[in-house]
Amino acid sequence: MIKTFMKQGKTMSNTSLSGDAVKEVAALVKTGALTVTNITPPLGSHGLPPSIPVGITNGDKPEAVSLKPLIDQWRQRPERKTGQAKVLTLASFVDLTNRHKTRNTAIFADSNWRAPSLTAIVDYHEANVSGVEDTGAAAPIADNGKHRIHYAFPLSEEWQVWVDQDGVKMGQADFAAFIEDHIAELASPTPEETSRMQEMFATTVASPAKLVELSRGLQINVDSKIKNHSTLQSGEIQMQFEETHTGGDGQPIKVPGMFILSISPFFRGEVLRIPVRLRYRAASGSIVWFFQMFRPDQYVTERVVKDLARAAEQTGLPAYEGAPEMSA
């Protein structure tokens, strides 16, 4: 259409060309200052159309001029699908991927436990089924990788609080208040968990009731100084405080070495049971408390891997742990 139009040097209604731009080009063609022709790319030139319209300026220094900007300004649809859709659930990720997938679509998983995600690359590279590099005309076609569907696992607010406080040292009052505020996210250990934790860490595992008792005991001794502390044969820590205010009885407090966190890392997701180590540091008669979740990355990564397998099964697509070679 472009070539015919240029030769005639006339305007055409309802075409895909801009009226003003067409008139200017037509005028150049009419005066012989511009010649429009089509060139054919060499065989094996991947990613190019079979014919490319170009303008050739005449005169002392002829040169080729691209007509693509002229064509693109009247494009009614995008040249290709681009952009990244963001979904909020795994089910939506599967459904939208099935809607757009091609025979080359692939799914990638970022298993970083602090910010896990799944991404479907709709226009991923064509697979090399032979497994041997081929630079000929039959070589696998490289695609843009710009059309994507992204699912960032929505981390629950409760999970983020525990992650943010993991390893953070707190005074007696702050730690006691934290335990009281989050007691609903704790669980009693099963016999199997108790046995395993005692074998691995040589310490006792506290129930939620024990931690409530502990937190209240700490509140009583909020203005106290530690008098002595020792590790019992059971693995518990025994502390005796020297009272500096009224309201405390000065009796020793037994502190267990671990407790069980029962929480869903993901919003509306599966509840996981994660062991947590309870620790303290005593210096100059004072004490600070902190906790350390035991391998939270392992628990979250297992969930991501399971959901990756589920997405692959429900879409029929290849799935990988990692990131594609092209940027978004």
Coordinates of C-alpha atoms in Angstrom, one line a residue:
M1 CA 0.0 0.0 0.0
I2 CA 2.8 2.4 0.8
K3 CA 4.7 1.7 -2.4
T4 CA 1.6 2.2 -4.6
F5 CA 0.7 5.3 -2.8
M6 CA 4.1 6.9 -3.2
K7 CA 4.2 6.2 -6.9
Q8 CA 0.8 7.7 -7.5
G9 CA 1.6 10.7 -5.3
K10 CA -2.0 11.0 -4.1
T11 CA -3.6 11.1 -0.7
M12 CA -5.8 8.1 0.2
S13 CA -8.7 8.2 2.7
N14 CA -9.0 5.7 5.5
T15 CA -5.4 4.5 5.2
S16 CA -3.0 3.9 8.0
L17 CA -0.9 6.9 7.2
S18 CA -0.9 10.5 8.7
G19 CA -2.5 13.0 6.2
D20 CA 0.2 15.7 6.7
A21 CA 3.1 13.3 6.6
V22 CA 1.7 11.5 3.6
K23 CA 1.4 14.8 1.7
E24 CA 5.0 15.7 2.4
V25 CA 6.3 12.4 1.3
A26 CA 4.1 12.4 -1.7
A27 CA 5.3 15.8 -2.7
L28 CA 8.9 14.6 -2.4
V29 CA 8.1 11.6 -4.6
K30 CA 6.4 13.7 -7.1
T31 CA 9.4 16.0 -7.5
G32 CA 11.7 13.0 -7.8
A33 CA 13.5 13.9 -4.5
L34 CA 12.5 10.6 -2.9
T35 CA 12.1 7.1 -4.3
V36 CA 10.3 4.4 -2.3
T37 CA 11.2 0.8 -2.7
N38 CA 11.2 -2.5 -0.8
I39 CA 14.2 -4.4 0.3
T40 CA 14.4 -8.1 1.1
P41 CA 16.5 -9.1 4.1
P42 CA 19.0 -11.9 3.6
L43 CA 17.9 -15.4 4.2
G44 CA 18.2 -16.4 7.9
S45 CA 17.7 -12.9 9.2
H46 CA 15.7 -13.7 12.3
G47 CA 13.2 -11.2 13.6
L48 CA 12.8 -9.3 10.4
P49 CA 9.7 -9.2 8.0
P50 CA 10.1 -10.6 4.5
S51 CA 10.0 -7.1 3.0
I52 CA 11.0 -3.7 4.4
P53 CA 9.8 -0.4 2.8
V54 CA 12.5 2.3 2.6
G55 CA 12.8 5.7 1.1
I56 CA 15.8 6.6 -1.0
T57 CA 16.7 10.3 -1.1
N58 CA 18.0 11.5 -4.5
G59 CA 20.6 14.2 -5.0
D60 CA 24.3 14.6 -4.4
K61 CA 24.3 12.3 -1.3
P62 CA 21.6 9.7 -1.6
E63 CA 20.7 7.8 1.5
A64 CA 18.1 5.3 2.8
V65 CA 15.4 6.7 5.0
S66 CA 13.2 4.6 7.3
L67 CA 9.5 4.8 6.8
K68 CA 8.7 3.0 10.0
P69 CA 8.0 6.2 12.0
L70 CA 5.5 7.2 9.3
I71 CA 3.8 3.9 9.5
D72 CA 3.8 3.6 13.3
Q73 CA 2.1 6.9 14.0
W74 CA -1.1 5.4 12.6
R75 CA -0.8 2.0 14.1
Q76 CA -4.2 0.9 15.5
R77 CA -2.7 -2.0 17.5
P78 CA 0.6 -2.6 19.3
E79 CA 3.3 -4.1 17.2
R80 CA 3.7 -6.9 19.8
K81 CA 2.4 -7.8 23.2
T82 CA 4.4 -6.1 26.0
G83 CA 4.0 -5.3 29.6
Q84 CA 3.7 -7.2 32.9
A85 CA 0.3 -8.2 34.4
K86 CA 0.4 -8.4 38.2
V87 CA -2.0 -11.0 39.8
L88 CA -2.8 -11.3 43.5
T89 CA -3.4 -15.1 43.8
L90 CA -1.9 -18.3 42.5
A91 CA -5.2 -19.3 40.9
S92 CA -5.3 -16.0 39.0
F93 CA -1.7 -16.6 37.9
V94 CA -2.6 -20.0 36.5
D95 CA -5.7 -18.7 34.8
L96 CA -4.1 -15.7 33.1
T97 CA -1.1 -17.7 32.0
N98 CA -3.4 -20.2 30.4
R99 CA -5.2 -17.3 28.6
H100 CA -2.0 -15.9 27.0
K101 CA 0.4 -18.9 26.8
T102 CA 2.1 -20.0 23.6
R103 CA 4.1 -23.0 22.8
N104 CA 7.2 -21.2 24.0
T105 CA 5.9 -19.7 27.3
A106 CA 8.0 -20.6 30.4
I107 CA 7.6 -20.0 34.1
F108 CA 10.4 -18.8 36.4
A109 CA 10.4 -18.8 40.2
D110 CA 12.4 -16.5 42.5
S111 CA 12.6 -18.5 45.7
N112 CA 14.1 -15.7 47.7
W113 CA 12.3 -16.3 51.0
R114 CA 12.0 -12.5 51.8
A115 CA 10.4 -11.7 48.4
P116 CA 9.4 -14.8 46.5
S117 CA 7.6 -14.7 43.2
L118 CA 6.5 -16.5 40.1
T119 CA 6.8 -15.0 36.6
A120 CA 5.4 -16.4 33.3
I121 CA 7.4 -15.2 30.3
V122 CA 4.7 -15.5 27.6
D123 CA 7.0 -14.7 24.6
Y124 CA 10.0 -16.7 25.8
H125 CA 12.7 -18.0 23.4
E126 CA 11.8 -20.9 21.2
A127 CA 13.1 -24.2 22.5
N128 CA 16.1 -25.9 20.8
V129 CA 14.7 -29.4 20.6
S130 CA 17.8 -30.8 19.0
G131 CA 20.0 -29.7 21.9
V132 CA 22.7 -28.7 19.4
E133 CA 23.4 -25.1 18.4
D134 CA 22.2 -24.3 14.9
T135 CA 22.9 -21.0 13.2
G136 CA 21.1 -21.8 10.0
A137 CA 17.6 -20.9 8.9
A138 CA 16.1 -23.6 11.1
A139 CA 17.7 -22.3 14.3
P140 CA 15.3 -21.7 17.3
I141 CA 13.9 -18.2 17.2
A142 CA 14.8 -15.7 20.0
D143 CA 11.8 -13.8 21.3
N144 CA 11.5 -10.5 23.2
G145 CA 10.5 -11.7 26.6
K146 CA 8.6 -8.5 27.3
H147 CA 5.1 -10.0 27.8
R148 CA 4.9 -11.3 31.4
I149 CA 2.6 -12.4 34.1
H150 CA 3.9 -11.8 37.7
Y151 CA 2.7 -13.2 41.0
A152 CA 4.5 -11.8 44.0
F153 CA 3.6 -14.0 47.0
P154 CA 1.7 -11.7 49.3
L155 CA 3.5 -11.9 52.6
S156 CA 1.2 -11.7 55.6
E157 CA 1.5 -8.8 58.0
E158 CA 2.1 -11.2 61.0
W159 CA 4.9 -12.9 59.1
Q160 CA 6.6 -9.6 58.3
V161 CA 6.5 -8.6 62.0
W162 CA 8.3 -11.7 63.1
V163 CA 10.8 -11.5 60.2
D164 CA 11.5 -7.8 61.1
Q165 CA 12.1 -8.6 64.8
D166 CA 14.2 -11.7 64.1
G167 CA 17.5 -11.3 66.0
V168 CA 16.5 -7.8 67.3
K169 CA 17.6 -7.3 70.9
M170 CA 14.8 -6.1 73.2
G171 CA 14.7 -5.0 76.8
Q172 CA 12.6 -6.9 79.4
A173 CA 9.6 -4.7 79.1
D174 CA 9.6 -4.6 75.2
F175 CA 10.1 -8.4 74.9
A176 CA 7.4 -9.1 77.4
A177 CA 5.0 -6.8 75.5
F178 CA 5.9 -8.5 72.2
I179 CA 5.2 -12.0 73.6
E180 CA 1.8 -10.8 75.0
D181 CA 0.8 -9.1 71.7
H182 CA 1.7 -12.1 69.5
I183 CA 0.7 -15.0 71.8
A184 CA -2.1 -16.1 69.3
E185 CA 0.6 -16.9 66.7
L186 CA 2.3 -19.5 68.9
A187 CA 1.4 -23.2 69.3
S188 CA 2.0 -26.0 71.7
P189 CA 4.7 -28.4 70.5
T190 CA 3.7 -31.9 69.4
P191 CA 5.5 -34.8 71.0
E192 CA 7.4 -35.3 67.8
E193 CA 8.5 -31.7 67.7
T194 CA 9.5 -31.8 71.4
S195 CA 11.6 -34.9 70.9
R196 CA 13.2 -33.5 67.7
M197 CA 14.0 -30.1 69.2
Q198 CA 15.4 -31.6 72.4
E199 CA 17.6 -33.9 70.3
M200 CA 18.8 -31.1 68.0
F201 CA 19.3 -28.3 70.5
A202 CA 19.3 -30.0 74.0
T203 CA 16.7 -27.7 75.3
T204 CA 13.0 -27.6 76.3
V205 CA 10.2 -26.3 74.0
A206 CA 7.7 -23.9 75.6
S207 CA 4.0 -24.0 75.2
P208 CA 2.1 -20.7 74.7
A209 CA 0.9 -20.8 78.3
K210 CA 4.5 -21.1 79.5
L211 CA 5.5 -18.1 77.4
V212 CA 2.6 -16.0 78.9
E213 CA 3.8 -17.0 82.3
L214 CA 7.3 -16.0 81.3
S215 CA 6.3 -12.6 79.9
R216 CA 4.4 -11.8 83.0
G217 CA 7.4 -12.8 85.1
L218 CA 9.5 -10.5 83.0
Q219 CA 7.1 -7.6 83.5
I220 CA 7.3 -8.1 87.3
N221 CA 11.1 -7.8 87.0
V222 CA 11.1 -5.0 84.5
D223 CA 13.2 -2.8 86.8
S224 CA 15.3 -5.6 88.2
K225 CA 18.9 -6.6 87.7
I226 CA 19.9 -10.2 87.1
K227 CA 21.5 -11.7 90.2
N228 CA 22.6 -15.0 88.8
H229 CA 21.7 -17.3 85.9
S230 CA 22.4 -20.9 85.1
T231 CA 21.5 -23.6 82.5
L232 CA 19.7 -26.5 84.0
Q233 CA 20.1 -30.1 82.9
S234 CA 16.8 -29.8 81.1
G235 CA 18.2 -27.1 78.9
E236 CA 16.2 -24.3 80.5
I237 CA 17.8 -21.1 81.7
Q238 CA 17.2 -20.3 85.3
M239 CA 17.4 -16.6 86.3
Q240 CA 17.2 -15.0 89.7
F241 CA 16.6 -11.2 89.9
E242 CA 17.7 -8.7 92.5
E243 CA 14.6 -6.5 93.1
T244 CA 15.0 -2.7 93.0
H245 CA 11.3 -2.0 93.3
T246 CA 8.2 -3.4 95.0
G247 CA 5.9 -5.9 93.4
G248 CA 8.4 -8.8 92.6
D249 CA 9.1 -11.8 94.7
G250 CA 12.7 -12.3 93.5
Q251 CA 12.1 -16.0 92.8
P252 CA 14.0 -17.7 90.0
I253 CA 12.3 -17.7 86.5
K254 CA 12.8 -20.8 84.3
V255 CA 13.2 -19.8 80.6
P256 CA 12.8 -22.5 77.9
G257 CA 15.2 -22.5 75.0
M258 CA 12.6 -22.8 72.2
F259 CA 9.0 -22.3 71.2
I260 CA 6.9 -23.0 68.1
L261 CA 5.6 -20.3 65.8
S262 CA 2.3 -21.3 64.0
I263 CA 1.8 -18.8 61.2
S264 CA 1.1 -18.4 57.5
P265 CA 4.0 -16.6 55.7
F266 CA 1.6 -15.7 52.9
F267 CA -1.7 -13.9 53.0
R268 CA -4.5 -16.5 53.2
G269 CA -1.9 -19.2 52.7
E270 CA -1.0 -22.4 54.4
V271 CA -0.1 -22.2 58.1
L272 CA 3.4 -23.4 58.8
R273 CA 5.0 -24.5 62.2
I274 CA 8.4 -23.0 62.6
P275 CA 10.8 -23.6 65.5
V276 CA 12.1 -20.5 67.2
R277 CA 15.1 -20.2 69.5
L278 CA 14.7 -18.0 72.6
R279 CA 18.0 -16.3 73.5
Y280 CA 19.3 -13.7 75.9
R281 CA 22.4 -11.7 76.7
A282 CA 23.4 -10.7 80.2
A283 CA 26.0 -8.0 80.9
S284 CA 26.7 -5.8 83.9
G285 CA 23.7 -7.1 85.7
S286 CA 21.2 -6.3 82.9
I287 CA 19.6 -8.6 80.3
V288 CA 18.3 -8.3 76.8
W289 CA 16.1 -10.8 74.9
F290 CA 15.8 -11.8 71.3
F291 CA 14.6 -14.7 69.2
Q292 CA 15.9 -16.5 66.1
M293 CA 13.6 -18.4 63.7
F294 CA 15.1 -21.7 62.7
R295 CA 15.6 -21.8 58.9
P296 CA 12.6 -19.7 57.8
D297 CA 14.1 -19.7 54.3
Q298 CA 13.7 -23.5 54.1
Y299 CA 10.0 -23.4 55.0
V300 CA 9.1 -20.6 52.6
T301 CA 11.2 -22.0 49.8
E302 CA 9.4 -25.4 50.1
R303 CA 6.1 -23.6 49.7
V304 CA 7.3 -21.7 46.6
V305 CA 8.6 -24.9 45.0
K306 CA 5.3 -26.6 45.6
D307 CA 3.4 -23.7 44.1
L308 CA 5.8 -23.7 41.1
A309 CA 5.1 -27.4 40.5
R310 CA 1.4 -26.7 40.8
A311 CA 1.5 -23.9 38.3
A312 CA 3.5 -26.0 35.9
E313 CA 1.1 -28.9 36.2
Q314 CA -2.0 -26.7 35.7
T315 CA -0.6 -24.8 32.7
G316 CA 1.4 -27.6 31.1
L317 CA 4.4 -25.3 30.8
P318 CA 8.1 -25.8 31.7
A319 CA 9.1 -24.3 35.0
Y320 CA 12.5 -23.2 36.4
E321 CA 13.9 -21.8 39.6
G322 CA 15.8 -18.7 38.7
A323 CA 15.4 -15.7 36.4
P324 CA 15.3 -15.3 32.6
E325 CA 18.2 -13.9 30.7
M326 CA 16.4 -10.8 29.4
S327 CA 15.2 -7.9 31.6
A328 CA 11.6 -7.1 32.0

